[in-house]
Amino acid sequence: MPGKISKPSDVPEEAEEVAAASPRIKLADGRHLAYRESGVPKSKANYKIIMVHGFGSSKEMSFLAPQELIDELGIYFLLYDRAGYGESDPNSKRSVKSEALDIEQLADQLELGSKFYVIGVSMGSYSTWSCIKHIPHRLAGVALVVPVVNYRWPSLPEKLIKDDYRRKLIHWGLLFAEFAPGLLRWWVTQKWLPSTSVMERNPVFFNSKDMDVLKVIPGFPMLTQEKLRQRVVFDTLHHDFKLAFTPWDFDPMDLSNPFPQNQRSVHIWQGYEDKVVPFQLQRYVSSKLPWIQYHEVPDGGHLIVHYTGLCEAILRALLLGEEHPHYKPNIPKIVP
């Protein structure tokens, strides 16, 4: 447990004055992380899982695990707002590594024990990759759901990514984020621009099953123009995006198996029809890291975490080692 220390200069003054509705821990650098607990009581849990939310989301993210399964297996969930999101303080020194260290401090202060499971969703997966790199000794098992692929990873072959339009979109987004953040903020908050509801219906980003999901979930509340006009919201999203897609302090393809005795496992879950993260890249990553168990949803897009039955399959694979035949790829992993 970190001792009481004075507030460092890089924590905004207003961050100390926010009356948070959710419980929070105080990190070693003086920042606070907000969290919520779900599932069975921690004292009765057989499995303790930290959930890492994606871009524009929060600790209120949905993970549709059946209550019967949660009770049967004894699963405790810890969800938290990543730095700058929701009720957590921003981190001006945020890095890929700091994301993993935040998770470790969260686990320690809430007394999860020496090992815990981590499930990262979408952009939250860069924090999860960082856990495999920086705190592998704390992990009981890992699942990455539609994980972000950073086109700056050195080991990605050029022939696999050179014609990927998503790479070009990210490239232009990074240029604006780096050299013209003020212009970018002005652009995304103009009233004459399409709202996120239009983006949500855009087949460029989502397949038909995703768009059905978007009819019944709240969507991306932090990506509305009203929210983006708030400086702290824009800065959080801006920094999160840059961190995910600029060079990291490691290349995931150089990682070693955190469970060399195969006592636990690492999983990637990917939609075959995902238009945000292409399945070809996930197959390549899992082929380069044969200790990763790769699962593919045949008709799945980017929002597979909201599909009926998928969260149960994720938990059964991660905790019990059960492979659902529907999600086993019907073509072999191919290294280009």
Short mmCIF file of C-alpha atoms in Angstrom, two decimals:
data_model
loop_
_atom_site.label_atom_id
_atom_site.label_comp_id
_atom_site.label_asym_id
_atom_site.label_seq_id
_atom_site.Cartn_x
_atom_site.Cartn_y
_atom_site.Cartn_z
CA MET A 1 0.00 0.00 0.00
CA PRO A 2 1.53 3.36 -0.98
CA GLY A 3 1.90 5.89 1.77
CA LYS A 4 0.32 9.31 1.80
CA ILE A 5 2.33 11.63 -0.38
CA SER A 6 1.88 15.18 -1.54
CA LYS A 7 0.15 15.73 -4.85
CA PRO A 8 2.75 15.90 -7.68
CA SER A 9 2.71 18.82 -10.07
CA ASP A 10 1.60 16.68 -13.03
CA VAL A 11 -1.76 15.86 -11.42
CA PRO A 12 -4.21 18.62 -12.40
CA GLU A 13 -5.52 20.66 -9.46
CA GLU A 14 -9.11 19.98 -10.46
CA ALA A 15 -8.48 16.22 -10.33
CA GLU A 16 -8.17 16.46 -6.53
CA GLU A 17 -11.43 18.36 -6.23
CA VAL A 18 -13.71 16.00 -8.15
CA ALA A 19 -16.28 14.36 -5.90
CA ALA A 20 -16.26 10.85 -7.35
CA ALA A 21 -19.40 8.77 -7.01
CA SER A 22 -17.46 5.52 -7.37
CA PRO A 23 -14.83 4.11 -5.03
CA ARG A 24 -11.27 5.04 -5.97
CA ILE A 25 -7.74 4.05 -4.99
CA LYS A 26 -4.83 6.42 -4.69
CA LEU A 27 -1.78 5.45 -6.74
CA ALA A 28 1.84 5.98 -5.74
CA ASP A 29 2.08 9.11 -7.91
CA GLY A 30 -0.98 10.70 -6.28
CA ARG A 31 -3.47 9.95 -9.04
CA HIS A 32 -6.75 8.18 -8.37
CA LEU A 33 -8.29 5.25 -10.25
CA ALA A 34 -12.04 4.69 -10.03
CA TYR A 35 -13.38 1.15 -10.06
CA ARG A 36 -16.43 -1.01 -9.60
CA GLU A 37 -16.79 -4.61 -8.51
CA SER A 38 -19.12 -7.23 -9.96
CA GLY A 39 -19.74 -10.96 -9.74
CA VAL A 40 -19.41 -12.94 -6.53
CA PRO A 41 -17.91 -11.35 -3.41
CA LYS A 42 -14.12 -11.19 -3.59
CA SER A 43 -13.74 -13.22 -0.40
CA LYS A 44 -15.63 -16.14 -1.97
CA ALA A 45 -14.15 -15.93 -5.47
CA ASN A 46 -12.27 -18.75 -7.16
CA TYR A 47 -11.31 -16.52 -10.07
CA LYS A 48 -10.48 -12.80 -9.93
CA ILE A 49 -10.60 -10.96 -13.26
CA ILE A 50 -9.62 -7.38 -14.08
CA MET A 51 -11.50 -6.02 -17.10
CA VAL A 52 -9.78 -3.37 -19.26
CA HIS A 53 -12.15 -1.21 -21.32
CA GLY A 54 -11.55 0.14 -24.80
CA PHE A 55 -11.51 3.52 -26.54
CA GLY A 56 -14.32 5.85 -25.46
CA SER A 57 -15.62 3.36 -22.91
CA SER A 58 -15.35 3.10 -19.11
CA LYS A 59 -15.72 0.81 -16.13
CA GLU A 60 -19.43 0.69 -16.99
CA MET A 61 -18.63 -1.45 -20.04
CA SER A 62 -20.82 -4.48 -20.69
CA PHE A 63 -19.52 -8.01 -20.35
CA LEU A 64 -22.51 -10.28 -20.80
CA ALA A 65 -21.50 -13.31 -18.77
CA PRO A 66 -24.43 -15.42 -17.55
CA GLN A 67 -25.07 -15.00 -13.84
CA GLU A 68 -25.43 -18.77 -13.49
CA LEU A 69 -21.88 -19.27 -14.78
CA ILE A 70 -20.52 -16.50 -12.55
CA ASP A 71 -22.09 -18.13 -9.49
CA GLU A 72 -21.14 -21.66 -10.52
CA LEU A 73 -17.46 -20.87 -11.08
CA GLY A 74 -17.17 -18.17 -8.43
CA ILE A 75 -16.02 -15.28 -10.61
CA TYR A 76 -15.21 -11.82 -9.25
CA PHE A 77 -14.84 -8.95 -11.73
CA LEU A 78 -12.94 -5.73 -11.14
CA LEU A 79 -13.62 -3.01 -13.72
CA TYR A 80 -11.87 0.34 -13.63
CA ASP A 81 -11.63 3.63 -15.50
CA ARG A 82 -8.28 3.85 -17.27
CA ALA A 83 -6.29 7.04 -16.70
CA GLY A 84 -8.32 10.09 -17.71
CA TYR A 85 -11.50 8.12 -18.34
CA GLY A 86 -14.64 8.39 -16.24
CA GLU A 87 -13.76 9.22 -12.65
CA SER A 88 -10.05 8.40 -12.88
CA ASP A 89 -7.44 11.16 -12.89
CA PRO A 90 -5.50 11.79 -16.12
CA ASN A 91 -1.84 10.85 -16.31
CA SER A 92 0.36 13.37 -18.09
CA LYS A 93 3.19 10.79 -18.04
CA ARG A 94 1.02 8.00 -19.41
CA SER A 95 2.84 5.27 -21.29
CA VAL A 96 2.21 1.73 -22.43
CA LYS A 97 4.15 0.55 -19.37
CA SER A 98 2.29 2.81 -16.94
CA GLU A 99 -0.97 1.17 -17.99
CA ALA A 100 0.28 -2.20 -16.71
CA LEU A 101 1.64 -0.67 -13.51
CA ASP A 102 -1.75 0.97 -12.84
CA ILE A 103 -3.34 -2.47 -13.10
CA GLU A 104 -0.78 -3.96 -10.72
CA GLN A 105 -1.35 -1.23 -8.13
CA LEU A 106 -5.10 -1.62 -8.47
CA ALA A 107 -4.81 -5.36 -7.84
CA ASP A 108 -2.53 -4.84 -4.84
CA GLN A 109 -4.65 -2.20 -3.15
CA LEU A 110 -7.78 -4.29 -3.57
CA GLU A 111 -5.91 -7.36 -2.35
CA LEU A 112 -6.53 -9.65 -5.30
CA GLY A 113 -3.59 -11.83 -4.37
CA SER A 114 -0.34 -12.69 -6.10
CA LYS A 115 -2.02 -13.59 -9.41
CA PHE A 116 -5.11 -12.44 -11.27
CA TYR A 117 -6.70 -12.73 -14.72
CA VAL A 118 -6.86 -9.84 -17.20
CA ILE A 119 -9.32 -9.41 -20.08
CA GLY A 120 -8.67 -6.46 -22.40
CA VAL A 121 -11.18 -5.32 -25.03
CA SER A 122 -10.30 -3.50 -28.26
CA MET A 123 -7.93 -0.60 -27.53
CA GLY A 124 -7.80 -1.69 -23.91
CA SER A 125 -5.70 -4.56 -25.18
CA TYR A 126 -2.54 -2.42 -25.40
CA SER A 127 -2.70 -2.25 -21.61
CA THR A 128 -3.14 -6.04 -21.62
CA TRP A 129 -0.16 -6.63 -23.92
CA SER A 130 1.77 -4.41 -21.51
CA CYS A 131 0.80 -6.69 -18.62
CA ILE A 132 2.27 -9.67 -20.50
CA LYS A 133 5.47 -7.67 -21.03
CA HIS A 134 5.88 -5.88 -17.70
CA ILE A 135 4.05 -7.91 -15.03
CA PRO A 136 3.86 -11.49 -16.38
CA HIS A 137 4.56 -12.89 -12.88
CA ARG A 138 1.23 -11.44 -11.68
CA LEU A 139 -0.92 -13.05 -14.35
CA ALA A 140 -3.11 -16.12 -13.93
CA GLY A 141 -4.40 -15.93 -17.50
CA VAL A 142 -5.08 -13.39 -20.24
CA ALA A 143 -7.72 -12.82 -22.92
CA LEU A 144 -7.49 -10.14 -25.62
CA VAL A 145 -10.81 -9.48 -27.35
CA VAL A 146 -10.58 -7.86 -30.83
CA PRO A 147 -7.21 -6.45 -29.71
CA VAL A 148 -5.70 -3.42 -31.34
CA VAL A 149 -2.88 -4.08 -33.78
CA ASN A 150 -0.29 -1.31 -33.94
CA TYR A 151 0.99 -0.89 -37.49
CA ARG A 152 4.27 0.41 -35.99
CA TRP A 153 5.18 -3.02 -34.58
CA PRO A 154 8.55 -3.67 -36.28
CA SER A 155 7.88 -7.33 -37.03
CA LEU A 156 4.68 -6.81 -39.03
CA PRO A 157 5.58 -7.63 -42.66
CA GLU A 158 5.09 -4.74 -45.03
CA LYS A 159 3.32 -6.89 -47.62
CA LEU A 160 0.63 -7.67 -45.06
CA ILE A 161 -0.16 -4.04 -44.20
CA LYS A 162 0.90 -1.86 -47.14
CA ASP A 163 -2.56 -1.73 -48.77
CA ASP A 164 -4.60 -1.69 -45.54
CA TYR A 165 -6.81 1.41 -45.60
CA ARG A 166 -7.00 1.33 -41.77
CA ARG A 167 -3.27 1.92 -41.63
CA LYS A 168 -3.69 5.02 -43.77
CA LEU A 169 -6.57 6.33 -41.62
CA ILE A 170 -4.49 5.86 -38.48
CA HIS A 171 -1.51 7.56 -40.16
CA TRP A 172 -3.54 10.68 -40.92
CA GLY A 173 -5.15 10.60 -37.50
CA LEU A 174 -1.71 10.53 -35.86
CA LEU A 175 -0.48 13.43 -37.97
CA PHE A 176 -3.39 15.58 -36.83
CA ALA A 177 -3.04 14.37 -33.24
CA GLU A 178 0.68 15.21 -33.18
CA PHE A 179 0.92 18.42 -35.18
CA ALA A 180 -2.56 19.95 -35.13
CA PRO A 181 -4.49 18.75 -32.05
CA GLY A 182 -6.33 22.07 -31.82
CA LEU A 183 -7.51 21.76 -35.41
CA LEU A 184 -8.50 18.15 -34.78
CA ARG A 185 -10.56 19.13 -31.74
CA TRP A 186 -12.24 21.93 -33.67
CA TRP A 187 -13.02 19.53 -36.54
CA VAL A 188 -14.61 16.78 -34.47
CA THR A 189 -16.80 19.20 -32.50
CA GLN A 190 -18.35 21.08 -35.40
CA LYS A 191 -22.15 20.86 -35.39
CA TRP A 192 -22.29 20.39 -39.16
CA LEU A 193 -20.25 17.16 -38.96
CA PRO A 194 -22.03 13.79 -38.72
CA SER A 195 -22.66 12.58 -35.18
CA THR A 196 -21.37 9.30 -33.83
CA SER A 197 -24.80 7.81 -34.56
CA VAL A 198 -23.95 8.09 -38.25
CA MET A 199 -20.59 6.45 -37.66
CA GLU A 200 -22.34 3.65 -35.83
CA ARG A 201 -24.46 2.92 -38.89
CA ASN A 202 -21.52 3.10 -41.26
CA PRO A 203 -20.69 -0.25 -42.88
CA VAL A 204 -17.09 0.94 -43.25
CA PHE A 205 -16.63 0.27 -39.53
CA PHE A 206 -19.22 -2.35 -38.60
CA ASN A 207 -20.73 -5.44 -40.13
CA SER A 208 -24.45 -6.17 -40.09
CA LYS A 209 -24.32 -8.04 -36.79
CA ASP A 210 -22.49 -5.14 -35.16
CA MET A 211 -25.10 -2.70 -36.37
CA ASP A 212 -27.82 -4.85 -34.84
CA VAL A 213 -25.91 -4.64 -31.55
CA LEU A 214 -25.68 -0.85 -31.83
CA LYS A 215 -29.46 -0.64 -31.87
CA VAL A 216 -29.66 -1.96 -28.32
CA ILE A 217 -26.51 -0.68 -26.54
CA PRO A 218 -25.69 2.92 -25.53
CA GLY A 219 -22.97 3.15 -28.17
CA PHE A 220 -19.93 5.36 -27.52
CA PRO A 221 -21.00 8.11 -25.10
CA MET A 222 -17.53 9.68 -24.87
CA LEU A 223 -17.43 10.15 -28.65
CA THR A 224 -20.39 12.49 -28.88
CA GLN A 225 -19.69 16.07 -29.94
CA GLU A 226 -20.99 17.32 -26.59
CA LYS A 227 -18.45 15.21 -24.70
CA LEU A 228 -15.61 15.98 -27.11
CA ARG A 229 -16.07 19.69 -26.41
CA GLN A 230 -14.90 18.98 -22.86
CA ARG A 231 -11.16 19.48 -22.87
CA VAL A 232 -10.38 16.64 -20.44
CA VAL A 233 -12.39 14.18 -22.57
CA PHE A 234 -10.74 15.22 -25.82
CA ASP A 235 -7.26 15.12 -24.26
CA THR A 236 -7.86 11.63 -22.83
CA LEU A 237 -9.01 10.22 -26.17
CA HIS A 238 -6.26 12.08 -28.01
CA HIS A 239 -3.51 10.66 -25.77
CA ASP A 240 -5.02 7.17 -25.70
CA PHE A 241 -5.11 7.02 -29.50
CA LYS A 242 -1.52 8.27 -29.83
CA LEU A 243 -0.24 5.78 -27.28
CA ALA A 244 -1.94 2.84 -28.97
CA PHE A 245 -0.56 3.59 -32.43
CA THR A 246 2.85 5.16 -31.92
CA PRO A 247 5.95 3.00 -31.23
CA TRP A 248 5.81 0.99 -27.99
CA ASP A 249 8.70 0.06 -25.73
CA PHE A 250 8.42 -3.53 -27.00
CA ASP A 251 7.15 -5.57 -29.93
CA PRO A 252 4.52 -8.15 -28.88
CA MET A 253 5.97 -10.64 -31.36
CA ASP A 254 9.16 -10.68 -29.25
CA LEU A 255 7.34 -11.66 -26.07
CA SER A 256 7.95 -14.95 -24.31
CA ASN A 257 5.21 -17.21 -23.06
CA PRO A 258 4.24 -15.92 -19.58
CA PHE A 259 3.16 -19.48 -18.74
CA PRO A 260 6.10 -21.64 -19.91
CA GLN A 261 4.76 -24.71 -18.13
CA ASN A 262 1.37 -24.22 -19.84
CA GLN A 263 -0.24 -23.96 -16.44
CA ARG A 264 -2.36 -21.06 -17.72
CA SER A 265 -3.06 -19.57 -21.15
CA VAL A 266 -3.30 -16.46 -23.31
CA HIS A 267 -6.19 -16.09 -25.77
CA ILE A 268 -7.05 -13.83 -28.70
CA TRP A 269 -10.69 -13.52 -29.76
CA GLN A 270 -11.32 -12.03 -33.20
CA GLY A 271 -14.26 -11.48 -35.54
CA TYR A 272 -13.73 -12.75 -39.09
CA GLU A 273 -15.76 -9.79 -40.41
CA ASP A 274 -14.12 -7.19 -38.14
CA LYS A 275 -13.68 -3.98 -40.15
CA VAL A 276 -11.72 -2.14 -37.46
CA VAL A 277 -9.02 -4.75 -36.83
CA PRO A 278 -8.48 -7.18 -39.74
CA PHE A 279 -8.50 -10.87 -38.93
CA GLN A 280 -5.45 -11.41 -41.16
CA LEU A 281 -3.28 -9.47 -38.71
CA GLN A 282 -4.58 -11.40 -35.71
CA ARG A 283 -3.84 -14.68 -37.47
CA TYR A 284 -0.33 -13.49 -38.16
CA VAL A 285 0.25 -12.44 -34.55
CA SER A 286 -1.05 -15.74 -33.18
CA SER A 287 1.04 -17.66 -35.70
CA LYS A 288 4.18 -15.87 -34.55
CA LEU A 289 3.26 -16.57 -30.92
CA PRO A 290 2.20 -20.23 -30.91
CA TRP A 291 1.54 -20.12 -27.16
CA ILE A 292 -1.50 -17.93 -27.86
CA GLN A 293 -4.79 -19.74 -28.31
CA TYR A 294 -6.59 -18.10 -31.22
CA HIS A 295 -10.38 -18.04 -31.53
CA GLU A 296 -12.34 -16.60 -34.44
CA VAL A 297 -16.03 -15.72 -34.65
CA PRO A 298 -17.08 -16.59 -38.24
CA ASP A 299 -19.76 -13.89 -38.61
CA GLY A 300 -18.28 -11.56 -36.01
CA GLY A 301 -17.44 -7.90 -36.36
CA HIS A 302 -15.67 -5.61 -33.92
CA LEU A 303 -18.40 -5.74 -31.28
CA ILE A 304 -18.28 -9.48 -30.61
CA VAL A 305 -18.09 -8.88 -26.85
CA HIS A 306 -21.79 -7.96 -27.08
CA TYR A 307 -22.83 -11.11 -28.95
CA THR A 308 -24.99 -13.65 -27.14
CA GLY A 309 -22.92 -16.48 -25.73
CA LEU A 310 -19.52 -15.02 -26.58
CA CYS A 311 -18.60 -13.86 -23.07
CA GLU A 312 -19.45 -17.28 -21.70
CA ALA A 313 -17.18 -18.87 -24.33
CA ILE A 314 -14.36 -16.44 -23.40
CA LEU A 315 -14.63 -17.33 -19.73
CA ARG A 316 -14.85 -21.08 -20.30
CA ALA A 317 -11.76 -21.00 -22.50
CA LEU A 318 -9.78 -18.75 -20.16
CA LEU A 319 -10.73 -20.36 -16.84
CA LEU A 320 -11.53 -23.96 -17.75
CA GLY A 321 -9.60 -24.55 -20.96
CA GLU A 322 -12.79 -25.40 -22.87
CA GLU A 323 -12.65 -24.76 -26.64
CA HIS A 324 -15.99 -24.07 -28.31
CA PRO A 325 -15.85 -25.74 -31.76
CA HIS A 326 -17.79 -22.86 -33.35
CA TYR A 327 -14.91 -20.47 -32.64
CA LYS A 328 -12.06 -22.67 -33.79
CA PRO A 329 -10.74 -21.25 -37.10
CA ASN A 330 -11.50 -23.55 -40.01
CA ILE A 331 -8.34 -22.54 -41.85
CA PRO A 332 -4.81 -22.82 -40.46
CA LYS A 333 -2.79 -19.92 -39.16
CA ILE A 334 -0.65 -18.66 -41.98
CA VAL A 335 2.61 -16.79 -41.64
CA PRO A 336 3.04 -14.62 -44.76
#
